[in-house]
Short mmCIF file of C-alpha atoms in Angstrom, two decimals:
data_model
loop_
_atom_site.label_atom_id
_atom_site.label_comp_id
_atom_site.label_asym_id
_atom_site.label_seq_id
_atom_site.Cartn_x
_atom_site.Cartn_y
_atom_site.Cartn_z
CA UNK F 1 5.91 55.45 -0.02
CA UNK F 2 5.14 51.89 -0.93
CA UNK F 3 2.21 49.98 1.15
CA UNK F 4 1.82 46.28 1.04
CA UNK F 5 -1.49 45.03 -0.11
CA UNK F 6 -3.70 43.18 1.98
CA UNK F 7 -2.68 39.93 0.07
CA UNK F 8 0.55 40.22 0.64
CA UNK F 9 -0.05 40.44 4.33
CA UNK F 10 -2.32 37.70 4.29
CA UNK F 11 0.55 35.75 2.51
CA UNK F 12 3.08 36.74 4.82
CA UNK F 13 1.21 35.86 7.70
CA UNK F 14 -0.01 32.34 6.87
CA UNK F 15 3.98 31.60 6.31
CA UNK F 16 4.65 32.60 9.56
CA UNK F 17 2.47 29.92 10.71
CA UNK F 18 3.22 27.34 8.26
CA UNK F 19 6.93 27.41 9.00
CA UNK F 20 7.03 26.92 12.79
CA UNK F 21 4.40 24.01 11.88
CA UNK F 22 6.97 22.40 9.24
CA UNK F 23 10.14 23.11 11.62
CA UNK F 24 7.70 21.04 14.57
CA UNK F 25 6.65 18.41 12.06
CA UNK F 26 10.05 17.43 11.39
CA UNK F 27 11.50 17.29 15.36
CA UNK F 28 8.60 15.64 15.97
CA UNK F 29 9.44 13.26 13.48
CA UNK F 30 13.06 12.51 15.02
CA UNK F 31 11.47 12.47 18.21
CA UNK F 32 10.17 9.04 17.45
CA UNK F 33 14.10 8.15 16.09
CA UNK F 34 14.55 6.75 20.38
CA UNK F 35 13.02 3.80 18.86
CA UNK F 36 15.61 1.34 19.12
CA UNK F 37 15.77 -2.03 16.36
CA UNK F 38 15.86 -4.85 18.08
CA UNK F 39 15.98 -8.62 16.88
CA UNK F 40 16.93 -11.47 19.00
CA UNK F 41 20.76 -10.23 20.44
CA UNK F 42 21.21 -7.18 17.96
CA UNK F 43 19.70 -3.90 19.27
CA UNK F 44 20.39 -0.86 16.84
CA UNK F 45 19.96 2.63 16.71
CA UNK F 46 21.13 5.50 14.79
CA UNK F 47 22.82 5.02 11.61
CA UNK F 48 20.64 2.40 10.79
CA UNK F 49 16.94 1.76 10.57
CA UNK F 50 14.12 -0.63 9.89
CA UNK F 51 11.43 -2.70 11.94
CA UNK F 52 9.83 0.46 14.13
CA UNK F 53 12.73 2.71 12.90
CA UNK F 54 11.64 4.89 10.14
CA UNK F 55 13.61 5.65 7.49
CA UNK F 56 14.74 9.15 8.20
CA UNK F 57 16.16 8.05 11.57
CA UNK F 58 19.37 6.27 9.51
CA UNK F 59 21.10 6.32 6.16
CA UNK F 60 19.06 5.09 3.41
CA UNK F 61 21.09 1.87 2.74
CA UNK F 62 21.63 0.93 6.28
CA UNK F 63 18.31 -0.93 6.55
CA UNK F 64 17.98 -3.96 8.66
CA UNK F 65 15.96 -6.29 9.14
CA UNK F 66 14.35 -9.53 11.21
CA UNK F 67 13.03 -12.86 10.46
CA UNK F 68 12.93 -15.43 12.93
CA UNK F 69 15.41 -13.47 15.48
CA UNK F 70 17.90 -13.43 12.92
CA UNK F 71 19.06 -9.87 11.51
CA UNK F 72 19.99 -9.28 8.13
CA UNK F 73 21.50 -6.53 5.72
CA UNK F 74 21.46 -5.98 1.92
CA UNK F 75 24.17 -5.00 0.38
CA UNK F 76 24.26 -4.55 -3.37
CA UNK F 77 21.78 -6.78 -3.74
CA UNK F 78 23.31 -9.65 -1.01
CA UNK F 79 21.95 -10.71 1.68
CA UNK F 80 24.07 -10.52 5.02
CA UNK F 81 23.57 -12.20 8.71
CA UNK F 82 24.17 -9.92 10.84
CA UNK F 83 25.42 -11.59 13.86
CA UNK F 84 27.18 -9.08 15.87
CA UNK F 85 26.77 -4.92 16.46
CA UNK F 86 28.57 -3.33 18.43
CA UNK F 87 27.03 0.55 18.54
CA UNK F 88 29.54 1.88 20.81
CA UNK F 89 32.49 0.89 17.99
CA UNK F 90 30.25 1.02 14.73
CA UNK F 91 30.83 -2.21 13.65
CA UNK F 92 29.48 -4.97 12.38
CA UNK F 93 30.02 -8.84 11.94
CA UNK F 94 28.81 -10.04 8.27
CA UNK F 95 28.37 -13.20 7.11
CA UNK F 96 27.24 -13.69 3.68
CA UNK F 97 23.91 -15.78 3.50
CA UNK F 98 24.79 -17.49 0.43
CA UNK F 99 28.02 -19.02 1.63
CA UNK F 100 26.54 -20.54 4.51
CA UNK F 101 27.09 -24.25 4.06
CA UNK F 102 29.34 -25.85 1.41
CA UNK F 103 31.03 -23.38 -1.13
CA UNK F 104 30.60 -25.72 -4.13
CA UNK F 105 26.95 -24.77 -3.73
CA UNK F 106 27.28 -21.17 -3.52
CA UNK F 107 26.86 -18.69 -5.67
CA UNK F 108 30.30 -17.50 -7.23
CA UNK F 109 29.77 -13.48 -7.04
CA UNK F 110 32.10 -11.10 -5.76
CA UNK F 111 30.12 -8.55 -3.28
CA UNK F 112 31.35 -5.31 -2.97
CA UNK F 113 31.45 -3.48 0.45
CA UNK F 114 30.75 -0.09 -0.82
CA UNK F 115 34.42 2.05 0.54
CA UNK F 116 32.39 5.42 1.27
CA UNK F 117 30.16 3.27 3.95
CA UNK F 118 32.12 0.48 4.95
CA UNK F 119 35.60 -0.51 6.07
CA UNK F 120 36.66 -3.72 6.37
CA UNK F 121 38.34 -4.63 10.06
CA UNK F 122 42.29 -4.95 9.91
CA UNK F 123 42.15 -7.83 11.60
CA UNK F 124 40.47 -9.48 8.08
CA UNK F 125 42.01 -10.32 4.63
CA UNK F 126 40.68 -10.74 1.16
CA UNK F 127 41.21 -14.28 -0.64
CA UNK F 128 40.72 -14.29 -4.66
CA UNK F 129 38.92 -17.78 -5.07
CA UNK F 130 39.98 -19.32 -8.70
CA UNK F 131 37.99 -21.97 -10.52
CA UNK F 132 37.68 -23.58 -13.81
CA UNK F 133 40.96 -23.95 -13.26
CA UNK F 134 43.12 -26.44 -15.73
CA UNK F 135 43.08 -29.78 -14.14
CA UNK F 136 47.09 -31.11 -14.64
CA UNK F 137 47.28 -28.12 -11.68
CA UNK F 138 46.23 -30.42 -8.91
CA UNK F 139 49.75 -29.98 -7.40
CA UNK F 140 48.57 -26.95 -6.56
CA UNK F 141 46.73 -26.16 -3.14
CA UNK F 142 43.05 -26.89 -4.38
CA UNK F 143 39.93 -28.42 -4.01
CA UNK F 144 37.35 -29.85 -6.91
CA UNK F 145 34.08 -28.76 -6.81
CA UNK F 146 31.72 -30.68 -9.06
CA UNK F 147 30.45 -28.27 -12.28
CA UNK F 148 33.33 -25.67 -11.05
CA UNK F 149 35.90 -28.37 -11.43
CA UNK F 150 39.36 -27.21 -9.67
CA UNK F 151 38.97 -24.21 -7.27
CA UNK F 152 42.32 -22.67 -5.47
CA UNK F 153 42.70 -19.48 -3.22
CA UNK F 154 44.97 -17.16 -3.00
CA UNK F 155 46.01 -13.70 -1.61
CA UNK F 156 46.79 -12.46 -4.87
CA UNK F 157 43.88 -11.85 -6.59
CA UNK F 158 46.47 -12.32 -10.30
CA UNK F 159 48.11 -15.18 -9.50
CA UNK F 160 46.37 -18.02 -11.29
CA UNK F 161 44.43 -16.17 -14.06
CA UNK F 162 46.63 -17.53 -16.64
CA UNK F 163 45.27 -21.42 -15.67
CA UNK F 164 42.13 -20.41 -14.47
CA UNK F 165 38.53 -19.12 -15.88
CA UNK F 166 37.51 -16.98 -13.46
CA UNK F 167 37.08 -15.79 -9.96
CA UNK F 168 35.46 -14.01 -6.93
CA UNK F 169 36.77 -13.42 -3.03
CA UNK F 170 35.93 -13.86 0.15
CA UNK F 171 36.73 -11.70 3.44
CA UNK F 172 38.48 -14.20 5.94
CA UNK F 173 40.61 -13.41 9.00
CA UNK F 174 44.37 -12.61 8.44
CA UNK F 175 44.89 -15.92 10.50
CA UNK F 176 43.25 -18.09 7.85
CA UNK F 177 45.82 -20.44 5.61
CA UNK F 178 44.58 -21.90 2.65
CA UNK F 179 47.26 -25.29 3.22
CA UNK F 180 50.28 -25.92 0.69
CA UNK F 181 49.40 -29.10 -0.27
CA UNK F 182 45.24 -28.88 -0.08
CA UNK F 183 42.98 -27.01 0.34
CA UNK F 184 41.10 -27.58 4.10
CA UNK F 185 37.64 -26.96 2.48
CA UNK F 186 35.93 -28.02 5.87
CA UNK F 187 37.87 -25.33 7.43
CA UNK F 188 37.02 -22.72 5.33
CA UNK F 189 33.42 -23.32 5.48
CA UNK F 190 33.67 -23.21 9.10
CA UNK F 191 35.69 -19.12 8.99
CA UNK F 192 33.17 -18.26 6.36
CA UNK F 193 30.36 -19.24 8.87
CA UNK F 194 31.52 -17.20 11.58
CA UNK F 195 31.86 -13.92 9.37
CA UNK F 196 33.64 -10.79 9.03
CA UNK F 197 33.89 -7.80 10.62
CA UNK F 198 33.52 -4.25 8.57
CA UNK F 199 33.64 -0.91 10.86
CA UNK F 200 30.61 1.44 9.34
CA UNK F 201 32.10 4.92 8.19
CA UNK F 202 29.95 7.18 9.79
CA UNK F 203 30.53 10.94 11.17
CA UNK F 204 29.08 9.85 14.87
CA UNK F 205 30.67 12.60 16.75
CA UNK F 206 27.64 14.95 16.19
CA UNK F 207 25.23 11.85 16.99
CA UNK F 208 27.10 11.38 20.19
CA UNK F 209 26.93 15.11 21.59
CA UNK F 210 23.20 15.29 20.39
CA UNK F 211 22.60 11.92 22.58
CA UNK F 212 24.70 13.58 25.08
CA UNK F 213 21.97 16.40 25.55
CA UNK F 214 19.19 14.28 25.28
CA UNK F 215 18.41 14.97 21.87
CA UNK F 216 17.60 12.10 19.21
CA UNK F 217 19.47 11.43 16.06
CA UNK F 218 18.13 11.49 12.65
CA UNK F 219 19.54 10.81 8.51
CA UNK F 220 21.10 14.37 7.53
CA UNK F 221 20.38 14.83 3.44
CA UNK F 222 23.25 17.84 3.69
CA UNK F 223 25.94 15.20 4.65
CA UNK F 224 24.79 11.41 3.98
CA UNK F 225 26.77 9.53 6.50
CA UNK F 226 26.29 12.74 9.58
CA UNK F 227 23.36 13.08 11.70
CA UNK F 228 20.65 15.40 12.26
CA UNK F 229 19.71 16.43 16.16
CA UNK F 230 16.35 17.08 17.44
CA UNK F 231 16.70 19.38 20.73
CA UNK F 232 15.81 17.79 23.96
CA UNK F 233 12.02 18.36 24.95
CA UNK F 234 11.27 21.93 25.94
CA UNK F 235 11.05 22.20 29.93
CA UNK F 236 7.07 22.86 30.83
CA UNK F 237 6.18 26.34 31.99
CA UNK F 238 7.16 26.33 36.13
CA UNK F 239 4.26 25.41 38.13
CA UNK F 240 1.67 28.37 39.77
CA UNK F 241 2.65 29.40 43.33
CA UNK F 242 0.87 27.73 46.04
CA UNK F 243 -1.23 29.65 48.83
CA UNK F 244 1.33 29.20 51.14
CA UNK F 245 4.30 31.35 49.04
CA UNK F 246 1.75 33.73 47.97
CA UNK F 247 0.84 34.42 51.95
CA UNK F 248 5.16 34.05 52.65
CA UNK F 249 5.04 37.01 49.88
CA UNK F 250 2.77 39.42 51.25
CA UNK F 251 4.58 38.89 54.58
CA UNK F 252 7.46 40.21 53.21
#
């Protein structure tokens, strides 16, 4: 018959403490995932985090932030107002920080929503915006922008690249019209200003039934855009009797 050493008990005893102390460690952790972010009119929980939210209590590139009441989100590398949440629908309205104020003195980069995370609303369109175009165009809907010379949008992001050098788009509502004589550059500026909406792609179903039982949500590593539950707060062990029941007990 085979007897376990001593050692090997001792081992297999400290794990049994160590465990129970790592599975704690962690709820405690999402315990402090109620936290909400919140920054002038945006208040955010669970997928995202930042401010008092620590990271595990969102998904690692869902970080927000606050300056001056004003929320923001990076996304590869550009920086986004956030001026609208709404955590009931996951979404979000975007407005990128560099286009805020008159396009001929933006950056012309194309930003790239990343499609696993984000979906852009159906209610919004992207423009291809072409510039260095070839000047004898200017019958075409356009606008000159000094050291970008003529600039013209368009929904088809290969329509001009035969007369133009090169381009980059813009999310806009379906609404917008570029003109067919000119392009309303004022009016542009002024859609850009007001954003975009994306939806964030996000398996919240398990977030809502741990909220459900009082639980808090935390960033599950197993499945990137799910979430982890911590289990409500244990109930405390029921009060002692008082003298009175213990007396009613006897009695009977």
């Amino acid at each position: 018959m085979y007897y376990c050493p001593t050692s090997c008990l001792v081992l297999f005893f400290l794990f049994s403490l160590i465990h129970p102390l790592t599975c704690s460690t962690s709820i405690q952790e999402l315990r402090l995932c109620e936290t909400q972010f919140h920054c002038g009119n945006i208040t955010a929980g669970f997928p995202f985090w930042g401010g008092k939210r620590r990271k595990q209590c969102g998904v690692p590139s869902l970080e927000i932030h606050c300056s001056k009441n004003i929320t923001s989100l990076f996304i590869s590398s550009q920086e986004f107002y956030v001026l609208h949440l709404n955590q009931t629908s996951n979404t979000l309205t975007l407005s990128r920080t560099d286009l805020l104020g008159s396009i001929c003195d933006s950056t012309f980069t194309t930003t790239t929503l990343p499609p696993e995370i984000f979906e852009l609303s159906p209610t919004y369109k992207s423009l291809t915006v072409f510039y260095y175009c070839f000047t004898y165009t200017h019958y075409l809907p356009g606008y000159i922008c000094p050291m970008k010379g003529l600039i013209i949008v368009s929904e088809n992001p290969d329509q001009y690249h035969n007369i133009c050098g090169d381009t980059f788009t813009l999310n806009v509502p379906t609404s917008f019209v570029g003109g067919e004589k000119e392009l309303n550059m004022t009016n542009l500026e002024s859609v850009l200003s007001k954003g975009f909406e994306v939806k964030v792609k996000i398996n919240d179903l398990s977030c809502q039934e741990c909220l459900s039982s009082h639980g808090s949500c935390g960033f599950n590593e197993t499945f990137p855009l799910g979430a982890k539950c911590s289990p409500p707060n244990p109930p405390g062990p029921p009060p002692p009797p008082t003298r009175t029941s213990r007396r009613h007990e006897k009695g009977l």
